Short mmCIF file of C-alpha atoms in Angstrom, two decimals:
data_model
loop_
_atom_site.label_atom_id
_atom_site.label_comp_id
_atom_site.label_asym_id
_atom_site.label_seq_id
_atom_site.Cartn_x
_atom_site.Cartn_y
_atom_site.Cartn_z
CA MET A 1 185.53 -24.71 -70.94
CA THR A 2 187.82 -22.00 -72.22
CA GLU A 3 186.60 -18.76 -73.58
CA LYS A 4 188.04 -17.08 -76.72
CA VAL A 5 187.37 -13.66 -77.85
CA PHE A 6 187.11 -12.99 -81.53
CA LEU A 7 188.16 -9.37 -82.51
CA LEU A 8 186.66 -7.50 -85.36
CA PRO A 9 189.17 -8.10 -88.29
CA ASP A 10 190.46 -5.67 -90.73
CA LEU A 11 187.85 -5.96 -93.52
CA GLY A 12 189.83 -4.46 -96.26
CA GLU A 13 192.50 -1.85 -97.08
CA GLY A 14 192.79 0.17 -93.93
CA LEU A 15 189.15 0.26 -92.88
CA ALA A 16 189.21 1.28 -89.22
CA GLU A 17 185.68 0.39 -88.16
CA ALA A 18 182.40 -1.23 -89.07
CA GLU A 19 178.80 -0.92 -88.05
CA ILE A 20 176.89 -3.98 -86.77
CA VAL A 21 173.92 -4.44 -88.99
CA GLN A 22 172.50 -7.69 -87.81
CA TRP A 23 173.57 -10.46 -85.34
CA ARG A 24 173.10 -13.90 -86.93
CA VAL A 25 173.45 -15.72 -83.53
CA ALA A 26 172.42 -15.12 -79.87
CA VAL A 27 174.01 -15.70 -76.49
CA GLY A 28 173.71 -19.42 -75.80
CA ASP A 29 173.68 -20.59 -79.38
CA THR A 30 176.36 -23.07 -80.57
CA VAL A 31 178.51 -22.09 -83.51
CA THR A 32 180.91 -23.93 -85.75
CA VAL A 33 184.25 -22.87 -87.25
CA ASP A 34 183.61 -20.37 -90.16
CA GLN A 35 179.96 -19.95 -89.47
CA THR A 36 178.76 -16.44 -90.17
CA VAL A 37 177.89 -14.75 -86.79
CA VAL A 38 177.22 -11.10 -87.75
CA GLU A 39 176.52 -8.82 -90.71
CA VAL A 40 178.47 -5.63 -90.62
CA GLU A 41 178.59 -2.54 -92.89
CA THR A 42 181.95 -0.85 -93.60
CA ALA A 43 182.51 2.26 -95.56
CA LYS A 44 182.66 0.04 -98.76
CA ALA A 45 180.28 -2.88 -98.39
CA VAL A 46 177.99 -5.06 -96.33
CA VAL A 47 180.03 -8.07 -95.10
CA ASP A 48 179.16 -11.34 -93.48
CA VAL A 49 181.72 -12.09 -90.81
CA PRO A 50 182.51 -15.72 -90.00
CA CYS A 51 183.73 -16.84 -86.54
CA PRO A 52 187.12 -18.81 -86.44
CA TYR A 53 185.99 -20.60 -83.25
CA ALA A 54 183.49 -23.40 -82.44
CA GLY A 55 181.58 -23.55 -79.20
CA ARG A 56 178.83 -21.82 -77.26
CA VAL A 57 178.35 -18.08 -77.64
CA VAL A 58 179.05 -16.42 -74.28
CA ALA A 59 178.67 -12.69 -75.24
CA LEU A 60 178.02 -10.47 -78.18
CA HIS A 61 180.06 -7.32 -78.10
CA GLY A 62 178.02 -4.49 -79.41
CA ALA A 63 174.43 -3.77 -80.32
CA GLU A 64 172.94 -3.58 -83.81
CA GLY A 65 173.49 -0.14 -85.18
CA GLU A 66 176.68 0.34 -83.16
CA VAL A 67 180.05 1.13 -84.69
CA ARG A 68 182.94 -1.06 -83.61
CA PRO A 69 186.62 -0.30 -84.17
CA VAL A 70 188.81 -2.85 -85.92
CA GLY A 71 190.70 -4.94 -83.33
CA GLN A 72 188.00 -4.71 -80.65
CA PRO A 73 186.00 -7.66 -79.23
CA LEU A 74 183.16 -8.88 -81.44
CA ILE A 75 182.01 -12.15 -79.98
CA THR A 76 183.07 -14.39 -77.08
CA VAL A 77 182.85 -18.21 -77.56
CA ALA A 78 183.30 -20.84 -74.89
CA GLU A 79 184.85 -24.02 -76.32
CA PRO A 80 185.83 -27.26 -74.65
CA VAL A 81 189.18 -27.49 -72.84
CA GLY A 82 191.79 -29.13 -75.08
CA GLY A 83 190.80 -27.24 -78.19
CA ARG A 84 194.57 -26.89 -78.61
CA ALA A 85 196.95 -29.84 -78.03
CA ASP A 86 199.32 -27.73 -75.98
CA GLY A 87 196.51 -26.35 -73.87
CA GLY A 88 197.51 -22.73 -74.78
CA GLU A 89 194.97 -19.97 -75.60
CA PRO A 90 195.98 -17.92 -78.65
CA THR A 91 195.12 -14.29 -78.74
CA GLY A 92 195.23 -11.47 -81.26
CA HIS A 93 197.07 -12.20 -84.49
CA ALA A 94 198.07 -15.53 -83.12
CA VAL A 95 194.35 -16.56 -83.37
CA TYR A 96 194.27 -15.63 -87.02
CA ARG A 97 197.48 -17.52 -87.73
CA GLU A 98 196.02 -20.55 -86.01
CA GLU A 99 193.00 -20.40 -88.21
CA GLU A 100 195.24 -20.29 -91.25
CA ARG A 101 197.17 -23.33 -90.17
CA ALA A 102 193.81 -25.17 -89.56
CA GLY A 103 192.89 -24.55 -93.10
CA SER A 104 189.97 -22.24 -92.59
CA GLY A 105 188.33 -21.43 -95.91
CA ASN A 106 186.88 -18.12 -94.76
CA VAL A 107 189.92 -16.25 -93.58
CA LEU A 108 189.13 -12.58 -93.97
CA ILE A 109 191.37 -9.83 -95.33
CA GLY A 110 193.93 -8.87 -92.76
CA TYR A 111 194.05 -12.32 -90.95
CA GLY A 112 197.52 -13.35 -90.26
CA THR A 113 199.08 -10.26 -91.68
CA GLY A 114 201.21 -9.66 -88.71
CA HIS A 115 201.71 -5.94 -88.76
CA GLY A 116 199.45 -3.40 -90.50
CA SER A 117 200.35 -0.56 -92.60
CA SER A 118 202.13 2.22 -90.89
CA ARG A 119 199.65 4.62 -92.32
CA ARG A 120 196.66 2.86 -90.87
CA ARG A 121 194.78 4.74 -88.22
CA ARG A 122 195.23 3.28 -84.79
CA ARG A 123 192.69 3.36 -82.03
CA PRO A 124 193.31 2.72 -78.28
CA ARG A 125 192.35 -0.73 -77.15
CA LEU A 126 189.42 -0.86 -74.92
CA ALA A 127 188.89 -3.61 -72.30
CA ALA A 128 185.86 -5.87 -72.72
CA VAL A 129 183.75 -7.36 -69.79
CA THR A 130 180.41 -9.08 -69.42
CA ASP A 131 177.91 -9.16 -66.58
CA ALA A 132 176.73 -12.31 -65.00
CA SER A 133 173.95 -12.73 -67.44
CA GLY A 134 176.28 -12.62 -70.52
CA ALA A 135 175.16 -9.18 -71.65
CA SER A 136 177.24 -6.92 -73.87
CA ASP A 137 180.63 -5.74 -72.85
CA VAL A 138 181.50 -2.42 -71.38
CA PRO A 139 184.80 -1.08 -72.68
CA THR A 140 186.76 1.37 -70.57
CA ALA A 141 189.37 3.82 -71.82
CA SER A 142 191.83 2.73 -69.19
CA GLY A 143 191.66 -0.87 -69.94
CA ALA A 144 190.30 -1.89 -66.50
CA ALA A 145 187.41 -4.26 -66.19
CA VAL A 146 184.23 -2.82 -64.68
CA THR A 147 180.86 -4.44 -63.74
CA PRO A 148 177.47 -2.80 -64.40
CA SER A 149 175.65 -1.55 -61.32
CA ALA A 150 171.97 -1.76 -60.77
CA GLY A 151 171.39 1.68 -62.34
CA GLY A 152 173.03 0.55 -65.59
CA ARG A 153 176.20 2.50 -65.13
CA PRO A 154 179.41 0.48 -64.27
CA ALA A 155 179.86 0.28 -60.53
CA ALA A 156 183.36 1.42 -60.76
CA VAL A 157 182.01 4.62 -62.48
CA ALA A 158 178.73 5.01 -60.55
CA ASP A 159 180.48 4.87 -57.11
CA ARG A 160 182.79 7.90 -57.96
CA GLU A 161 182.06 11.31 -56.99
CA PRO A 162 180.81 13.54 -60.14
CA ASP A 163 183.90 15.65 -60.10
CA SER A 164 186.37 12.77 -59.84
CA PRO A 165 189.28 13.03 -62.23
CA GLU A 166 188.68 9.31 -63.13
CA LEU A 167 185.59 10.49 -64.96
CA ALA A 168 187.65 12.44 -67.37
CA GLN A 169 187.41 9.49 -69.87
CA PRO A 170 183.78 9.00 -70.91
CA LEU A 171 182.48 5.61 -72.10
CA VAL A 172 182.31 6.42 -75.73
CA ILE A 173 182.79 3.75 -78.36
CA SER A 174 181.53 5.28 -81.56
CA PRO A 175 183.74 7.75 -83.37
CA ILE A 176 180.40 9.16 -84.79
CA VAL A 177 179.36 10.05 -81.26
CA ARG A 178 182.66 11.90 -80.55
CA ARG A 179 182.31 13.83 -83.74
CA LEU A 180 178.76 14.72 -83.04
CA ALA A 181 179.70 15.98 -79.59
CA ARG A 182 182.48 18.16 -81.08
CA GLU A 183 180.09 19.63 -83.58
CA ARG A 184 177.47 20.39 -80.95
CA GLY A 185 179.87 21.64 -78.34
CA VAL A 186 179.06 19.03 -75.76
CA ASP A 187 181.53 18.04 -73.07
CA LEU A 188 181.37 14.23 -73.09
CA THR A 189 182.56 13.99 -69.45
CA THR A 190 179.37 15.55 -68.42
CA VAL A 191 177.12 13.19 -70.37
CA ARG A 192 175.42 10.29 -68.65
CA GLY A 193 175.24 7.36 -71.09
CA SER A 194 172.10 5.28 -71.60
CA GLY A 195 173.81 2.49 -73.37
CA PRO A 196 174.78 -0.83 -71.81
CA GLY A 197 176.90 -0.17 -68.86
CA GLY A 198 176.71 3.61 -69.39
CA VAL A 199 178.09 3.73 -72.91
CA VAL A 200 177.32 7.17 -74.43
CA ARG A 201 175.09 7.08 -77.54
CA ARG A 202 174.10 9.70 -80.05
CA ALA A 203 170.83 10.24 -78.37
CA ASP A 204 172.63 11.14 -75.17
CA VAL A 205 174.67 13.68 -76.95
CA GLU A 206 171.47 15.13 -78.59
CA ALA A 207 169.86 15.34 -75.31
CA ALA A 208 172.83 17.17 -73.81
CA ALA A 209 172.84 19.64 -76.69
CA ARG A 210 169.17 20.44 -75.96
CA ASP A 211 169.94 20.92 -72.27
CA VAL A 212 172.52 23.50 -73.17
CA THR A 213 170.67 25.44 -75.79
CA GLY A 214 167.10 24.84 -74.94
CA ALA A 215 166.31 23.68 -78.47
CA PRO A 216 166.83 20.51 -80.46
CA ALA A 217 170.42 20.18 -81.68
CA ASP A 218 169.34 20.24 -85.37
CA VAL A 219 167.40 23.47 -84.80
CA THR A 220 170.47 25.00 -83.06
CA ALA A 221 172.58 24.05 -86.06
CA ARG A 222 170.04 25.58 -88.30
CA LEU A 223 169.86 28.79 -86.34
CA THR A 224 173.62 29.15 -86.55
CA ALA A 225 173.46 28.62 -90.32
CA VAL A 226 170.66 31.23 -90.56
CA SER A 227 172.60 33.79 -88.60
CA ASP A 228 175.68 33.33 -90.76
CA ARG A 229 173.84 33.82 -93.97
CA PRO A 230 173.89 37.22 -95.77
CA ALA A 231 170.63 39.19 -95.69
CA THR A 232 168.69 38.82 -98.94
CA THR A 233 165.26 40.30 -98.13
CA GLY A 234 165.89 42.87 -95.52
CA GLN A 235 163.95 40.84 -93.02
CA HIS A 236 165.74 39.01 -90.26
CA PRO A 237 164.27 36.45 -87.86
CA ALA A 238 163.93 37.48 -84.23
CA PRO A 239 166.51 36.01 -81.84
CA GLY A 240 165.59 32.36 -81.16
CA ASP A 241 163.02 32.22 -83.90
CA PRO A 242 163.53 29.02 -85.98
CA GLY A 243 161.79 30.47 -88.89
CA PRO A 244 158.51 29.12 -90.53
CA VAL A 245 156.53 26.86 -88.24
CA GLY A 246 157.54 23.25 -88.63
CA ALA A 247 160.39 24.02 -90.98
CA GLN A 248 163.70 22.40 -89.95
CA ASP A 249 166.89 21.74 -91.85
CA LEU A 250 167.73 18.10 -92.38
CA VAL A 251 171.19 17.40 -91.01
CA ILE A 252 172.70 14.14 -92.52
CA PRO A 253 176.14 13.10 -91.04
CA LEU A 254 178.74 11.99 -93.53
CA THR A 255 179.19 8.39 -92.38
CA GLY A 256 179.93 5.06 -94.00
CA ILE A 257 179.99 4.82 -97.76
CA ARG A 258 178.85 8.50 -98.06
CA ARG A 259 181.97 9.62 -96.24
CA THR A 260 184.16 7.34 -98.28
CA ILE A 261 182.75 8.75 -101.48
CA ALA A 262 183.25 12.36 -100.19
CA ASP A 263 186.76 11.81 -99.23
CA LYS A 264 187.73 9.92 -102.40
CA LEU A 265 186.23 12.51 -104.71
CA SER A 266 187.75 15.41 -102.88
CA ARG A 267 191.13 13.73 -102.98
CA SER A 268 190.71 13.24 -106.61
CA ARG A 269 189.90 16.91 -107.26
CA ARG A 270 192.83 18.03 -104.90
CA GLU A 271 195.51 15.85 -106.45
CA ILE A 272 194.68 15.23 -110.10
CA PRO A 273 194.94 17.89 -112.69
CA GLU A 274 192.03 16.50 -114.72
CA VAL A 275 190.85 17.59 -118.14
CA THR A 276 187.53 16.53 -119.87
CA ILE A 277 187.09 16.22 -123.66
CA TRP A 278 183.94 14.99 -125.43
CA VAL A 279 182.61 14.02 -128.77
CA ASP A 280 179.18 13.05 -130.25
CA ALA A 281 179.04 9.64 -131.95
CA ASP A 282 176.53 7.87 -134.14
CA ALA A 283 175.62 4.70 -132.13
CA THR A 284 173.22 3.44 -134.80
CA GLY A 285 175.65 0.83 -136.12
CA LEU A 286 176.58 -0.35 -132.63
CA LEU A 287 172.92 -0.90 -131.69
CA GLU A 288 172.39 -2.85 -134.87
CA THR A 289 175.47 -5.01 -134.07
CA ARG A 290 174.13 -5.70 -130.61
CA ALA A 291 170.79 -6.76 -132.09
CA ALA A 292 172.46 -9.03 -134.55
CA ILE A 293 174.53 -10.76 -131.78
CA ASN A 294 171.57 -11.30 -129.51
CA SER A 295 169.55 -12.65 -132.39
CA ALA A 296 172.21 -15.11 -133.31
CA ARG A 297 172.86 -16.12 -129.59
CA PRO A 298 169.68 -15.44 -127.58
CA ASP A 299 171.01 -17.59 -124.77
CA HIS A 300 173.94 -15.40 -124.18
CA PRO A 301 172.72 -11.76 -124.58
CA VAL A 302 175.19 -8.96 -124.85
CA SER A 303 174.40 -5.54 -123.25
CA ILE A 304 175.30 -2.26 -124.85
CA LEU A 305 177.53 -1.61 -121.85
CA ALA A 306 179.45 -4.74 -122.55
CA LEU A 307 180.15 -3.49 -126.09
CA PHE A 308 181.36 -0.21 -124.68
CA ALA A 309 183.61 -2.05 -122.35
CA ARG A 310 185.07 -4.07 -125.21
CA ILE A 311 185.62 -0.85 -127.18
CA CYS A 312 187.40 0.74 -124.12
CA LEU A 313 189.61 -2.41 -123.75
CA SER A 314 190.55 -2.06 -127.36
CA GLY A 315 191.39 1.64 -126.88
CA LEU A 316 193.52 1.00 -123.81
CA ARG A 317 195.50 -1.68 -125.66
CA ARG A 318 196.35 1.03 -128.25
CA TYR A 319 196.79 3.89 -125.61
CA PRO A 320 198.08 2.11 -122.49
CA GLN A 321 199.10 5.64 -121.09
CA LEU A 322 195.56 5.94 -119.82
CA ASN A 323 195.55 2.56 -118.02
CA ALA A 324 197.86 3.96 -115.33
CA ARG A 325 198.20 5.78 -112.06
CA VAL A 326 200.63 8.46 -110.71
CA ASP A 327 202.76 7.44 -107.83
CA THR A 328 203.34 10.90 -106.11
CA GLU A 329 205.62 9.59 -103.46
CA GLY A 330 207.83 7.84 -105.97
CA GLN A 331 207.51 10.56 -108.56
CA ARG A 332 206.68 8.05 -111.30
CA ILE A 333 203.83 6.86 -113.55
CA VAL A 334 202.90 3.20 -113.23
CA GLN A 335 201.14 1.60 -116.22
CA SER A 336 199.20 -1.42 -115.23
CA ALA A 337 199.95 -4.78 -116.95
CA GLY A 338 196.28 -5.70 -116.89
CA VAL A 339 193.11 -3.74 -117.27
CA HIS A 340 191.09 -3.81 -114.04
CA LEU A 341 187.90 -2.28 -115.36
CA GLY A 342 185.73 -0.39 -112.87
CA ILE A 343 182.07 0.00 -113.59
CA ALA A 344 180.21 2.88 -111.84
CA ALA A 345 177.10 1.62 -110.28
CA GLN A 346 174.43 3.60 -108.43
CA THR A 347 173.04 1.63 -105.37
CA ASP A 348 170.67 2.43 -102.54
CA ARG A 349 173.86 2.96 -100.43
CA GLY A 350 175.48 5.32 -102.87
CA LEU A 351 177.84 5.23 -105.83
CA VAL A 352 180.13 2.29 -105.84
CA VAL A 353 182.72 1.15 -108.43
CA PRO A 354 183.04 -2.63 -108.60
CA VAL A 355 186.06 -3.92 -110.46
CA LEU A 356 186.46 -6.66 -113.07
CA ARG A 357 190.03 -7.72 -112.77
CA ASP A 358 192.01 -8.51 -115.95
CA ALA A 359 189.05 -7.69 -118.08
CA GLU A 360 191.06 -7.73 -121.24
CA ARG A 361 191.18 -11.65 -120.94
CA LEU A 362 187.36 -11.93 -121.16
CA THR A 363 185.42 -12.46 -124.36
CA THR A 364 182.62 -9.95 -125.09
CA THR A 365 180.02 -12.68 -123.95
CA GLU A 366 181.97 -13.17 -120.72
CA LEU A 367 182.14 -9.47 -120.16
CA ALA A 368 178.33 -9.15 -120.53
CA ALA A 369 177.82 -11.97 -117.97
CA GLU A 370 180.38 -10.61 -115.52
CA LEU A 371 179.00 -7.05 -115.84
CA ALA A 372 175.45 -8.26 -115.13
CA ALA A 373 176.37 -10.39 -112.17
CA THR A 374 178.80 -7.71 -110.69
CA THR A 375 176.34 -4.81 -110.92
CA ALA A 376 173.51 -6.96 -109.43
CA ALA A 377 175.75 -7.96 -106.48
CA ALA A 378 176.81 -4.35 -105.97
CA ARG A 379 173.20 -3.05 -105.84
CA ALA A 380 172.41 -5.83 -103.36
CA GLY A 381 175.40 -4.95 -101.20
CA GLU A 382 176.82 -8.39 -101.62
CA LEU A 383 180.35 -7.56 -102.95
CA PRO A 384 183.23 -7.93 -100.60
CA PRO A 385 185.44 -4.84 -100.16
CA ALA A 386 188.25 -6.38 -102.30
CA ARG A 387 185.93 -6.18 -105.24
CA LEU A 388 185.47 -2.43 -104.84
CA THR A 389 189.07 -1.44 -105.06
CA GLY A 390 192.08 -1.86 -107.36
CA GLY A 391 190.62 -0.48 -110.58
CA THR A 392 192.83 1.00 -113.36
CA PHE A 393 190.17 2.55 -115.64
CA THR A 394 186.49 3.29 -115.08
CA LEU A 395 183.47 3.18 -117.36
CA ASN A 396 180.51 5.36 -116.32
CA ASN A 397 177.17 5.04 -118.05
CA TYR A 398 175.32 8.03 -116.74
CA GLY A 399 173.06 8.04 -119.78
CA VAL A 400 170.77 5.73 -117.72
CA PHE A 401 169.73 8.86 -115.71
CA GLY A 402 168.56 10.55 -118.87
CA VAL A 403 171.43 13.05 -119.30
CA ASP A 404 173.59 13.73 -122.38
CA GLY A 405 176.94 14.68 -120.92
CA SER A 406 179.06 15.24 -117.81
CA THR A 407 182.48 16.18 -116.60
CA PRO A 408 183.12 13.10 -114.49
CA ILE A 409 185.58 13.15 -111.62
CA ILE A 410 188.33 10.48 -111.89
CA ASN A 411 188.23 7.52 -109.55
CA HIS A 412 191.39 8.10 -107.64
CA PRO A 413 194.08 6.97 -108.19
CA GLU A 414 193.17 5.93 -111.69
CA ALA A 415 194.13 8.19 -114.66
CA ALA A 416 191.09 8.24 -116.78
CA LEU A 417 187.32 7.68 -116.90
CA LEU A 418 184.97 7.30 -119.90
CA GLY A 419 181.44 8.56 -119.58
CA ILE A 420 178.54 7.56 -121.74
CA GLY A 421 175.48 9.79 -122.22
CA ARG A 422 172.04 8.71 -123.22
CA ILE A 423 171.43 7.39 -126.80
CA VAL A 424 168.65 9.50 -128.43
CA ASP A 425 167.41 10.20 -131.88
CA LYS A 426 169.13 13.25 -133.44
CA PRO A 427 169.52 14.76 -136.88
CA TRP A 428 172.79 13.59 -138.37
CA VAL A 429 174.45 13.99 -141.77
CA VAL A 430 175.05 10.60 -143.51
CA ASP A 431 176.69 10.58 -146.88
CA GLY A 432 175.75 14.20 -147.38
CA GLN A 433 172.08 13.63 -146.54
CA LEU A 434 170.28 14.55 -143.28
CA ALA A 435 169.07 11.59 -141.42
CA VAL A 436 167.75 10.61 -137.92
CA ARG A 437 170.27 8.59 -136.13
CA LYS A 438 170.92 7.19 -132.65
CA VAL A 439 173.47 9.56 -131.17
CA THR A 440 175.37 9.60 -127.93
CA GLN A 441 177.93 11.86 -126.32
CA LEU A 442 181.13 10.34 -125.02
CA SER A 443 183.16 12.19 -122.39
CA LEU A 444 186.75 11.38 -121.41
CA THR A 445 188.30 12.75 -118.19
CA PHE A 446 191.95 12.14 -117.90
CA ASP A 447 194.88 13.02 -115.67
CA HIS A 448 197.10 15.52 -117.60
CA ARG A 449 200.08 14.25 -115.74
CA VAL A 450 200.07 10.79 -117.55
CA CYS A 451 199.56 12.14 -121.09
CA ASP A 452 198.87 15.12 -123.22
CA GLY A 453 195.86 15.90 -125.44
CA GLY A 454 197.19 13.97 -128.32
CA VAL A 455 196.92 10.63 -126.49
CA ALA A 456 193.62 11.40 -124.84
CA GLY A 457 192.06 12.70 -128.09
CA GLY A 458 193.41 9.58 -129.92
CA PHE A 459 191.78 7.25 -127.47
CA LEU A 460 188.46 9.05 -127.48
CA ARG A 461 188.43 9.17 -131.32
CA HIS A 462 189.23 5.49 -131.52
CA VAL A 463 186.28 4.87 -129.07
CA ALA A 464 183.94 7.04 -131.22
CA ASP A 465 185.11 5.33 -134.48
CA CYS A 466 184.51 1.97 -133.17
CA VAL A 467 180.97 2.99 -131.87
CA GLU A 468 180.10 4.42 -135.34
CA GLN A 469 181.74 1.51 -137.32
CA PRO A 470 181.86 -1.75 -135.25
CA ALA A 471 183.78 -3.38 -137.95
CA LEU A 472 186.81 -1.45 -136.83
CA LEU A 473 186.44 -3.06 -133.42
CA ILE A 474 186.54 -6.55 -134.86
CA ALA A 475 189.73 -5.69 -136.83
CA THR A 476 191.53 -4.66 -133.58
CA VAL A 477 190.52 -7.52 -131.29
#
């Protein structure tokens, strides 16, 4: 039998790590090529990871809830000798290239790419080992293999003196743990890990923070925040007084998709000189058109969002300046040949923007079906990372939250976003007479670098006109 180690692959566009959500196999199980072995969560999506090897599972590297860096061991499989004609044992990218030659249908993003982007974050490689029972590996910063001692710490570590310089590199896998230690002022070299083989976990850092301050870490953080606040009532808590009994601030780390959202929105606000314009539109005619379509074709219903998507596609055909991005490094504006339409969707994991590529090629019925399937998959966390990137224009229906208007933040690096408010009954003048109509507010946020107000206003006016008079839409498609 020969053992092969499958490394956590790059799951999409520079993602540097993934959290293990659920193992689908156990040590001793037999797996086949391309069988899903683990479910992981990246900053963008929940992904099923297939194994490129067939054989018996020898070790699972990492526990559920643990964050693993890309390129580090994920699972070790023992396969019969002779799995390769030349008797060799491929490793690293050679493994992925072998899978591609074998015709594997589940090759993930990043397999066989040879060399990653020079801008991608690099992490030090950690050596992986297993104990005699096949338990999880214990990485070391130096790359040397170690074996766990009876006390749970690796023997190579447990046998050293506490002040040994070799202890300067703590057994820390998760970047979340390192960041938490920095925030709490905890020296990781003094922390005794409770994880497999002495790996330091978040709970260990929290315990170390309590030892230093004599109070829970979140209370310490709250006390610091209280001491930094300006006085508003003339009363100050006594030193060490955490405030009202039982009251504690909730500290939520920015991790996973929440961190990705924060980074992307912050970058958009830093880099893009955005402007928002808006207009109220009478959507009565659009709703009547939708009702007529669905009455004539009940087996292929069309949503109001699909009609707004069709209207946006018509507007972008007339005003392609908004279907673009600014290449700051090349000092140029790039107008996309196709419309890759992003649809903002609120999920339990946060706001995501799945993309319908080449949406202009779809009929309105096809748009409705794709929108329904895509948003459902996004809310279920079933979309691959590739479906959450590459948009050129975003449609955001925040009216579902019961609000009228917004000043949306552009989905970087796109150049524009159309927001749709709720459709409600409002007084409206029709042919000189006051009437009650179905009115919505449309907001367009655009990058002022790609165009001026004339183009943006023309696009928004075209959208509003098509909403109010759907016959104009038919004339332009």
